[in-house]
GROMACS .gro file of C-alpha atoms in nm:
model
  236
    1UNK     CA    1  -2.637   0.132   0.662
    2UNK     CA    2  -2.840   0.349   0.432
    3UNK     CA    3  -2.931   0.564   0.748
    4UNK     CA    4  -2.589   0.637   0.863
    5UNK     CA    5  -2.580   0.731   0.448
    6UNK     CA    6  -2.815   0.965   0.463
    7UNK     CA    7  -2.693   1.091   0.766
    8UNK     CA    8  -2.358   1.142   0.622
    9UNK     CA    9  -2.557   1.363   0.350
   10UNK     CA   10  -2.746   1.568   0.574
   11UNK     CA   11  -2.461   1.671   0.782
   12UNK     CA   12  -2.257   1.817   0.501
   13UNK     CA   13  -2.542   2.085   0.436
   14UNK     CA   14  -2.500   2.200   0.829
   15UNK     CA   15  -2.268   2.381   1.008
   16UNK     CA   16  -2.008   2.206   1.266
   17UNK     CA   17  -2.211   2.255   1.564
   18UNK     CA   18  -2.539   2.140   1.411
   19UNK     CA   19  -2.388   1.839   1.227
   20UNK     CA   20  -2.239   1.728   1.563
   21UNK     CA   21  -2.562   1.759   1.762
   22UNK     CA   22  -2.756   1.552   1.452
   23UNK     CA   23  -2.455   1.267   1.533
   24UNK     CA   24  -2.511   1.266   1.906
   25UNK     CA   25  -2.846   1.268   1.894
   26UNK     CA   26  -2.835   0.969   1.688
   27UNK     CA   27  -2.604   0.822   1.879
   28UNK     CA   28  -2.828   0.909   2.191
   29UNK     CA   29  -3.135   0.788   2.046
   30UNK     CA   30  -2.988   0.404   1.985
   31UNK     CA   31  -2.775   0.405   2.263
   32UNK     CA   32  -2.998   0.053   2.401
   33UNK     CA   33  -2.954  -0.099   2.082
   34UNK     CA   34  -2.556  -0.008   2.097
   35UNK     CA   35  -2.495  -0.158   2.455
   36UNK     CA   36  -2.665  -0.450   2.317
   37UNK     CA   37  -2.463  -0.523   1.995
   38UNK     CA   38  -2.114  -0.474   2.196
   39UNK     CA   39  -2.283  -0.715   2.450
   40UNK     CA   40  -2.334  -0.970   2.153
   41UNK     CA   41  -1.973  -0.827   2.016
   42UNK     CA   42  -1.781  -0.923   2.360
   43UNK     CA   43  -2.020  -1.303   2.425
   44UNK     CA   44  -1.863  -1.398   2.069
   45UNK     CA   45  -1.554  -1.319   2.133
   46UNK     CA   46  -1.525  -1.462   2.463
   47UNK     CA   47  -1.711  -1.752   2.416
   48UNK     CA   48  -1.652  -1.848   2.046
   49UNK     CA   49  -1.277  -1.786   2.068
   50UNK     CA   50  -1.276  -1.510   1.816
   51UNK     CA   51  -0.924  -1.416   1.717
   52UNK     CA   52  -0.921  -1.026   1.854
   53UNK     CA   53  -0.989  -0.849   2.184
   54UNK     CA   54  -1.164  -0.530   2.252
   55UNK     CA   55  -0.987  -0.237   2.186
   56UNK     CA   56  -1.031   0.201   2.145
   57UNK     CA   57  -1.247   0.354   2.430
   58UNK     CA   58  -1.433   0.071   2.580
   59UNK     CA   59  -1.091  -0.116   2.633
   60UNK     CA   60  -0.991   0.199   2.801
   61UNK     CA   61  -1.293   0.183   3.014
   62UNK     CA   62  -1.256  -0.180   3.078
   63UNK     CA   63  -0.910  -0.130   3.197
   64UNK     CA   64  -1.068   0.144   3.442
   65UNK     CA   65  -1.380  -0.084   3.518
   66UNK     CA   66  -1.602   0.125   3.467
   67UNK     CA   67  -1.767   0.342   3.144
   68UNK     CA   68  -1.678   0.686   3.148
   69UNK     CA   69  -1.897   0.810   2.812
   70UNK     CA   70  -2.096   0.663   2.572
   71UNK     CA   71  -1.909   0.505   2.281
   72UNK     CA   72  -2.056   0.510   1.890
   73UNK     CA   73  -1.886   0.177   1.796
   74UNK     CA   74  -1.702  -0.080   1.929
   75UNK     CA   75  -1.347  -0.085   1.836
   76UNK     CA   76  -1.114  -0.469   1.771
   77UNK     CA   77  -0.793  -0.533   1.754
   78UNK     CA   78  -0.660  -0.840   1.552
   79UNK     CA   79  -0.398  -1.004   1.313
   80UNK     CA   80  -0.443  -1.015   0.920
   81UNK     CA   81  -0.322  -1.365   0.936
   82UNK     CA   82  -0.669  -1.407   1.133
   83UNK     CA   83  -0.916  -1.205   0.855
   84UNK     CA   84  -1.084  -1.518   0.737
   85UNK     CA   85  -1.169  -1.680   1.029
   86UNK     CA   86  -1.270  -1.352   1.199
   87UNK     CA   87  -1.483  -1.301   0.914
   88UNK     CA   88  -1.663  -1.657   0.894
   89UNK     CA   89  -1.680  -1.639   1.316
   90UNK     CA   90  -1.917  -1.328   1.270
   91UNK     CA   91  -2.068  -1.426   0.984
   92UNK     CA   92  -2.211  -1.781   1.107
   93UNK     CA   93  -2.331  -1.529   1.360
   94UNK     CA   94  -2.599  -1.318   1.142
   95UNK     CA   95  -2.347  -1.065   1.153
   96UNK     CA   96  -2.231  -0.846   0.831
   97UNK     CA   97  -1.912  -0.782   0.769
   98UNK     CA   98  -1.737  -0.500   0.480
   99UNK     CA   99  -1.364  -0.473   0.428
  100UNK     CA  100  -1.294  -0.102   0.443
  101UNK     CA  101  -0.960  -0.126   0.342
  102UNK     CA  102  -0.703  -0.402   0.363
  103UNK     CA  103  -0.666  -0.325   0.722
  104UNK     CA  104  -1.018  -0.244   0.857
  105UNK     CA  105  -1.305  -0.464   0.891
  106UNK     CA  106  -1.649  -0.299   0.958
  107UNK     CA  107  -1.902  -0.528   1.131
  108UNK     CA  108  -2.289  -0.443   1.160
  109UNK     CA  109  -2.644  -0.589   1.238
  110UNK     CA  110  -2.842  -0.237   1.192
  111UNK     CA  111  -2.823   0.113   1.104
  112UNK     CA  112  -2.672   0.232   1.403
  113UNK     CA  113  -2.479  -0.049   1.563
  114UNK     CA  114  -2.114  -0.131   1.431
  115UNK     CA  115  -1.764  -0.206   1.481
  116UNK     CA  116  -1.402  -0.198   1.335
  117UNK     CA  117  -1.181  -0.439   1.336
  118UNK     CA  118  -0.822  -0.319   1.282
  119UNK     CA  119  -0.555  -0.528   1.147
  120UNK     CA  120  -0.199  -0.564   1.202
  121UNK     CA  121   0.007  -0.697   0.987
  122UNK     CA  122   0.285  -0.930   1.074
  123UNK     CA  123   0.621  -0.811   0.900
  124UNK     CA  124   0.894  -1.026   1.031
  125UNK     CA  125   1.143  -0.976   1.290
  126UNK     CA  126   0.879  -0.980   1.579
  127UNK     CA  127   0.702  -0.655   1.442
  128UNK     CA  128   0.335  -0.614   1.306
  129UNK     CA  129   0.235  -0.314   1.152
  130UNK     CA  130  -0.101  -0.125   1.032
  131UNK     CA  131  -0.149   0.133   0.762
  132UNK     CA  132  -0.325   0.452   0.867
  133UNK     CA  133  -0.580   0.686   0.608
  134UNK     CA  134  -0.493   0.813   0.344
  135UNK     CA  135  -0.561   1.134   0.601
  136UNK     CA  136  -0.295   1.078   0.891
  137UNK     CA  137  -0.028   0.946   0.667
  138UNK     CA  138   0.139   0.683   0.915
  139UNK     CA  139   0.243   0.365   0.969
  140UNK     CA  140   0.263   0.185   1.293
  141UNK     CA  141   0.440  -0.071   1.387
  142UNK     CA  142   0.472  -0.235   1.735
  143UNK     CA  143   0.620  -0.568   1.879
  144UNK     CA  144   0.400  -0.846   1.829
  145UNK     CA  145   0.401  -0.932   2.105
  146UNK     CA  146   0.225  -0.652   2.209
  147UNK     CA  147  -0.035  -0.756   1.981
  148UNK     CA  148  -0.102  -1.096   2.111
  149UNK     CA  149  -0.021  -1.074   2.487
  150UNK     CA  150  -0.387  -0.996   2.671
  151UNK     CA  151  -0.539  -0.943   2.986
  152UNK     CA  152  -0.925  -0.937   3.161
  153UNK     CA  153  -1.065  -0.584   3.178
  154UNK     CA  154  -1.431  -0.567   3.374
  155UNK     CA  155  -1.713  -0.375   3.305
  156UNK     CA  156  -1.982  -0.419   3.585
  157UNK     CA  157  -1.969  -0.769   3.599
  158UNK     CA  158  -1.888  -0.867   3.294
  159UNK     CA  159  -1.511  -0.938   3.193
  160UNK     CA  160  -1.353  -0.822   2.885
  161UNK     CA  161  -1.087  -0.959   2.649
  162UNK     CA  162  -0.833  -0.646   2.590
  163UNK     CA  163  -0.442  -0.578   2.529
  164UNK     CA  164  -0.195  -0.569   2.732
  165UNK     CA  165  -0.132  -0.229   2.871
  166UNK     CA  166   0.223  -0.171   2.662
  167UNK     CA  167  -0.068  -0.188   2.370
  168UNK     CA  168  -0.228   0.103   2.539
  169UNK     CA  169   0.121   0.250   2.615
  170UNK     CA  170   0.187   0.283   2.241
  171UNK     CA  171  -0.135   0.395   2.123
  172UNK     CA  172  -0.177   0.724   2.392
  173UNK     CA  173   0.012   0.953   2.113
  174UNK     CA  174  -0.253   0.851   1.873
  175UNK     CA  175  -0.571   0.854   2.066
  176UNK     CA  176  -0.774   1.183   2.029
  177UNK     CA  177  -0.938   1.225   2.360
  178UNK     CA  178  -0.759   1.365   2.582
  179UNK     CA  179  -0.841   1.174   2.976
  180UNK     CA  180  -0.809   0.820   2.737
  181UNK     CA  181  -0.446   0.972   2.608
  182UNK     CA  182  -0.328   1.072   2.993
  183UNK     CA  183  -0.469   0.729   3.132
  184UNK     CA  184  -0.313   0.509   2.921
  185UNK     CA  185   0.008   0.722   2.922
  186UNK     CA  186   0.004   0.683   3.323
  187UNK     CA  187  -0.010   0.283   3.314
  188UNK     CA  188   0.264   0.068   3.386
  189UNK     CA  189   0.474  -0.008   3.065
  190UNK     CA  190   0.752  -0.196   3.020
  191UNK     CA  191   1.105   0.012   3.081
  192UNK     CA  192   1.224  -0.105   2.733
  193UNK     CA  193   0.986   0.036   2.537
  194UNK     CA  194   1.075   0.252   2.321
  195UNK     CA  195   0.951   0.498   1.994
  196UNK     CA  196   1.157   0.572   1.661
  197UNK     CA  197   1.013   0.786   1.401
  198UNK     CA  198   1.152   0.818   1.098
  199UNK     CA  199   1.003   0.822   0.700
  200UNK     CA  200   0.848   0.474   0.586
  201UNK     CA  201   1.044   0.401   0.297
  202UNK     CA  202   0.731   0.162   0.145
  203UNK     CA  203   0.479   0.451   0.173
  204UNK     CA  204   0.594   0.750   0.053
  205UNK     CA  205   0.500   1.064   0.220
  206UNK     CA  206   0.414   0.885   0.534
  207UNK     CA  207   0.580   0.843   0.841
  208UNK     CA  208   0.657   0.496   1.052
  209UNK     CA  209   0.590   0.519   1.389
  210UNK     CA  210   0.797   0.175   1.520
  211UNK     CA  211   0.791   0.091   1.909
  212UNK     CA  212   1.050  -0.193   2.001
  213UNK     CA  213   1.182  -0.333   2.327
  214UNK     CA  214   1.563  -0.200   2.392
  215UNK     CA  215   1.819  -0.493   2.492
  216UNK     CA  216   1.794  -0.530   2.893
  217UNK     CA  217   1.996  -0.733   3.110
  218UNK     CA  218   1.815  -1.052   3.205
  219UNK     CA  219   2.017  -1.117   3.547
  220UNK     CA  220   1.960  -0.777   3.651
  221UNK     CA  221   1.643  -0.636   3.457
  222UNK     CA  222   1.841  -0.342   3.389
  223UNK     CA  223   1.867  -0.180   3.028
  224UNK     CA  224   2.184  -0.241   2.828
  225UNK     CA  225   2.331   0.034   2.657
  226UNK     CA  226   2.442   0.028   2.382
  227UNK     CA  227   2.822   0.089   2.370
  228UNK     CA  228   2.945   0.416   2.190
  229UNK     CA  229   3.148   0.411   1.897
  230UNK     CA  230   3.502   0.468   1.946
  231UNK     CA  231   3.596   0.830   1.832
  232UNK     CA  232   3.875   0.802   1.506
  233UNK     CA  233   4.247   0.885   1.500
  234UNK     CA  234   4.188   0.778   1.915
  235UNK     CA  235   4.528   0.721   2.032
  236UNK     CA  236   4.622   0.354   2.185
   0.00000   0.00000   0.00000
């Protein structure tokens, strides 16, 4: 970690441009020893039953089968009900794992090779939600089912554990590039999903971001609207 450190150090004394080309560089330079740690990433989880999938831009790739870019870490999606035995999992491993914050997990095995678990937090009602920085001031908070339902992306030959693609569906308004953002805005979501923003009344001075399913018809698959409240003084 200390060479990310002084990385981090470096970088502030350059301008924009330089400080980028010192990060992919790096990232260049250790690309081998990256595809190898998300190869050891993706054989625990599949084979050791690790409670989280693959998420962020090699899930994206995954879903597209094929890689598109290289990636500087490998991004994982999980449930804080699951922290401790994710923990242990890549632990007994010879892995190293840092809590970040309540809801990240940052897991290493050299300078330049790491990944961040993200957890959601189950909050009743069907919902799990996950605090952003201290930067983006939000809160989101999506179905759990969402969370837990998965599917097989494929890389080469290799298949990968990801979400479901009303996961992606709710993510594309948060994901900074911008072919990730249209892709996962073009795949096929469930009708009934739907976004309400509105202040988080827990965190003030941030905003909740909530995705739920609306009410649909279960003979018909149609959605059920919700009927309109009659107007007052209406005459029988």
């Amino acid at each position: 970690m200390w060479g990310r450190s002084i990385i981090s150090r470096v970088g502030k004394l350059l301008s924009p441009e330089a400080r980028t080309a010192l990060i992919n560089a790096g990232i260049a330079l250790h690309m081998p020893s990256r595809r190898r740690f998300f190869r050891r990433i993706e054989r625990l989880i599949r084979t050791d039953a690790i409670p989280c999938v693959i998420a962020g831009g090699y899930a994206y790739d995954a879903k597209r089968g094929r890689i598109t870019r290289p990636h500087k870490d490998v991004d994982m999606l999980a449930l804080e009900e699951d922290r401790d035995a994710i923990i242990a999992a890549f632990e007994a491993a010879g892995l190293r794992v840092k809590a970040k914050r309540s809801t990240r997990l940052v897991v290493t095995d050299r300078v330049w090779c790491w990944g961040d678990v993200f957890l959601f937090r189950d909050v009743g009602g069907g919902l799990a939600e996950i605090e952003g920085s201290d930067y983006n001031k939000i809160i989101m908070r999506v179905p759990r089912d969402v969370l837990v339902r998965r599917q097989q992306g494929r890389i080469g030959d290799r298949e990968l554990p990801i979400p479901c693609d009303d996961y992606f569906y709710c993510m594309a308004p948060f994901i900074a590039n911008e072919d990730d953002q249209a892709f996962c805005r073009g795949l096929p979501h469930s009708p009934s999903l739907r976004l309400h923003t509105r202040p988080a009344p827990e965190h003030p001075g941030y905003t909740l971001y909530e995705w739920g399913y609306d009410p649909v018809d279960q003979t018909t698959g149609a959605l059920i609207s919700e009927p309109k409240p009659e107007a007052s003084g209406a005459r029988g």
